[in-house]
Amino acid sequence: DAGVIQSPRHEVTEMGQEVTLRCKPISGHNSLFWYRQTMMRGLELLIYFNNNVPIDDSGMPEDRFSAKMPNASFSTLKIQPSEPRDSAVYFCASSPTGAINTEAFFGQGTRLTVV
Amino acid sequence: EDKVVQSPLSLVVHEGDTVTLNCSYEVTNFRSLLWYKQEKKAPTFLFMLTSSGIEKKSGRLSSILDKKELFSILNITATQTGDSAVYLCAVEDKAAGNKLTFGGGTRVLVKP
């Protein structure tokens, strides 16, 4: 398995533009997490899905952020409109919920810069 | 709300020193505590702890959990420059669909 795959790896966009980050979890994993990492705030959980259903989106900073998981193998995180303070590394992680002795596996992240 | 606090925030040691990292937590319904190492890329998994008092060991790294006092420690012995990284602690909450909440991390710098 190739692991959790995120795209793009890097994104530079202008303020006000729409940004879409993509994630393909590990096949068979039924939990998916979106995290944002900054120097100031560390690794923050934005939203997570269980069996494609959003369970907790309380970490989503504001209405400009939205996430979807239309099927078990794909998720998107969208920011519209983007702002400079959204600049961060966004990680997607997946885990096989319900199994014992398992851990979340992270993708390589998308480094977003909003100018 | 689940909460994870790591200490110290950062530390600098020399090769060969021993390092002890702390993680304290509050969680609604504890399932597990995990340690990750993050260099200039995605976090990589180190340990998962579910039971108190049972040490997990991997080479020079070891970790133990105290579910009564709600903390865990990660030890690194005979440190090497390759151990320089941010070490992240996270707890998994059974009451929240196994949600993972991370601490702020401890930045370790090992000098030659």
XYZ file of C-alpha atoms in Angstrom:
227
model
C 0.000 0.000 0.000
C 1.328 3.466 -0.856
C 0.148 4.931 2.417
C -1.965 8.040 2.795
C -1.630 10.158 -0.328
C -2.148 13.886 -0.283
C -2.121 16.351 -3.118
C -0.825 18.791 -3.925
C 2.382 18.725 -1.866
C 2.731 22.471 -2.116
C 0.210 25.151 -2.976
C 0.775 28.876 -3.299
C -2.304 30.950 -3.910
C -3.485 34.507 -3.689
C -5.761 35.732 -0.962
C -9.397 35.274 -1.910
C -8.849 32.253 -4.105
C -10.414 28.886 -3.496
C -8.071 26.102 -2.401
C -8.853 22.396 -2.490
C -6.670 19.855 -0.729
C -7.061 16.174 -1.491
C -6.496 12.994 0.442
C -6.614 9.309 -0.371
C -6.593 7.227 2.824
C -5.105 3.792 3.165
C -7.426 1.184 1.697
C -9.553 -0.420 4.386
C -9.131 2.392 6.896
C -12.484 3.784 7.954
C -11.392 6.814 9.982
C -9.961 9.889 8.305
C -8.579 12.986 10.025
C -7.652 16.426 8.716
C -5.064 18.332 10.758
C -3.497 21.755 10.400
C -0.016 22.391 11.712
C 1.537 25.765 12.417
C 4.465 26.847 14.547
C 2.164 28.802 16.831
C -0.614 26.273 17.370
C 0.979 22.900 16.717
C -1.085 20.078 15.262
C -4.783 20.913 15.412
C -7.562 18.532 14.498
C -9.916 20.207 12.036
C -12.417 17.473 11.279
C -12.618 13.722 11.192
C -14.770 11.176 9.444
C -15.836 7.704 10.437
C -17.153 5.531 7.602
C -17.335 8.630 5.390
C -19.553 10.477 7.878
C -18.254 13.660 9.539
C -18.176 12.972 13.273
C -16.714 16.139 14.709
C -16.000 19.344 12.811
C -15.624 21.546 15.864
C -12.009 22.185 14.956
C -12.878 23.791 11.626
C -11.862 27.418 12.137
C -14.739 29.091 10.336
C -17.275 28.797 7.546
C -14.610 29.338 4.935
C -13.452 25.782 5.613
C -15.396 22.743 4.450
C -14.559 19.062 4.099
C -16.185 16.194 2.286
C -15.699 12.489 2.033
C -17.843 11.270 -0.852
C -16.492 7.722 -0.611
C -14.119 5.584 1.417
C -11.138 6.366 -0.769
C -11.241 10.126 -1.133
C -11.624 13.278 0.914
C -11.250 16.982 0.231
C -10.652 20.008 2.405
C -11.694 23.255 0.795
C -10.951 26.822 1.836
C -13.000 29.523 0.149
C -12.001 32.315 0.199
C -8.458 31.716 1.409
C -6.645 34.182 3.671
C -2.944 34.601 4.554
C -3.575 33.268 8.072
C -4.592 29.944 6.518
C -0.968 29.361 5.565
C 0.078 26.115 7.244
C 0.834 22.479 6.583
C -2.345 20.444 6.274
C -2.096 16.759 7.111
C -4.505 13.988 6.383
C -4.347 10.792 8.445
C -6.277 7.534 8.402
C -6.722 4.650 10.783
C -8.707 1.424 10.925
C -11.170 2.324 13.675
C -12.319 -0.527 15.782
C -9.202 -2.606 15.322
C -6.909 -2.965 18.319
C -3.286 -1.957 18.485
C -3.477 0.297 15.485
C -2.308 3.795 14.899
C -3.098 6.672 12.597
C -0.920 6.947 9.514
C -0.179 10.386 8.175
C 0.162 11.610 4.650
C 3.113 13.786 3.707
C 1.079 16.948 4.064
C 0.204 19.889 1.845
C 2.131 23.061 2.518
C -0.248 25.920 1.797
C 0.948 29.476 1.384
C -1.618 32.210 0.887
C -0.125 35.502 -0.216
C -12.859 18.528 25.762
C -9.827 16.279 25.435
C -6.522 17.869 26.338
C -2.880 16.846 25.960
C -0.001 18.795 27.480
C 3.625 17.998 26.742
C 6.704 19.159 28.558
C 9.238 20.503 28.194
C 8.494 22.589 25.111
C 12.030 22.096 23.917
C 15.394 20.877 25.065
C 18.959 20.732 23.861
C 21.220 17.837 24.801
C 24.526 16.377 23.669
C 25.023 13.037 22.012
C 25.005 10.255 24.546
C 22.689 12.026 26.980
C 19.372 10.558 28.115
C 16.167 12.455 27.439
C 12.813 12.130 29.207
C 9.720 13.648 27.646
C 6.453 14.059 29.484
C 2.857 13.891 28.347
C -0.165 14.485 30.560
C -3.716 14.168 29.326
C -7.393 14.516 30.001
C -9.740 12.429 27.910
C -13.402 11.505 28.160
C -13.013 7.814 27.467
C -9.424 6.700 27.065
C -8.584 4.157 24.394
C -4.872 4.655 23.816
C -1.956 7.074 23.981
C 0.372 7.365 21.040
C 3.835 8.821 20.531
C 4.988 10.146 17.177
C 8.287 11.544 15.937
C 8.182 14.403 13.459
C 11.172 15.577 11.523
C 10.737 17.876 8.542
C 7.837 15.857 7.239
C 4.786 13.930 8.446
C 4.685 12.429 11.940
C 5.859 8.829 12.106
C 4.514 6.406 14.643
C 6.628 5.309 17.616
C 4.459 3.661 20.257
C 0.887 2.938 21.196
C 0.157 2.454 24.895
C -3.081 1.096 26.267
C -2.194 -0.438 29.644
C -0.593 1.095 32.708
C 2.845 0.073 33.842
C 3.844 -1.932 30.788
C 6.954 -0.500 29.190
C 7.177 -0.503 25.431
C 10.658 -0.520 23.994
C 12.154 -0.017 20.583
C 15.918 0.224 20.479
C 16.983 3.240 22.491
C 13.425 4.488 22.875
C 11.005 3.362 25.545
C 7.694 4.570 26.868
C 5.361 3.857 29.731
C 1.837 4.884 30.669
C 0.237 5.685 34.020
C -3.543 5.665 33.609
C -4.144 6.556 37.226
C -2.069 9.729 37.131
C -2.925 10.357 33.464
C 0.531 10.707 32.030
C 3.128 9.016 29.904
C 6.857 9.415 29.474
C 9.067 8.789 26.489
C 12.733 8.035 27.175
C 15.548 8.194 24.702
C 18.881 6.818 25.899
C 22.305 7.345 24.334
C 20.873 10.083 22.126
C 22.170 10.630 18.614
C 21.898 13.626 16.312
C 19.323 11.674 14.311
C 17.018 11.802 17.313
C 16.601 15.547 16.769
C 12.914 16.034 16.029
C 9.604 17.129 17.492
C 8.039 14.375 19.572
C 4.261 14.398 19.622
C 1.935 12.724 22.090
C -1.704 12.031 21.270
C -4.659 10.418 23.004
C -7.444 8.476 21.403
C -10.959 9.026 22.739
C -13.353 6.072 22.500
C -16.271 8.363 23.272
C -15.535 10.434 20.198
C -15.134 7.826 17.500
C -11.484 7.278 18.413
C -10.653 10.924 17.806
C -6.933 11.692 18.146
C -5.967 14.838 20.054
C -2.323 15.916 19.916
C -0.196 17.826 22.363
C 1.964 20.724 21.290
C 5.054 18.566 21.007
C 8.527 18.670 22.503
C 11.312 19.853 20.240
C 14.521 17.913 20.909
C 17.866 19.033 19.537
C 20.789 16.662 19.967
C 24.163 18.321 19.460
C 27.221 16.362 18.433
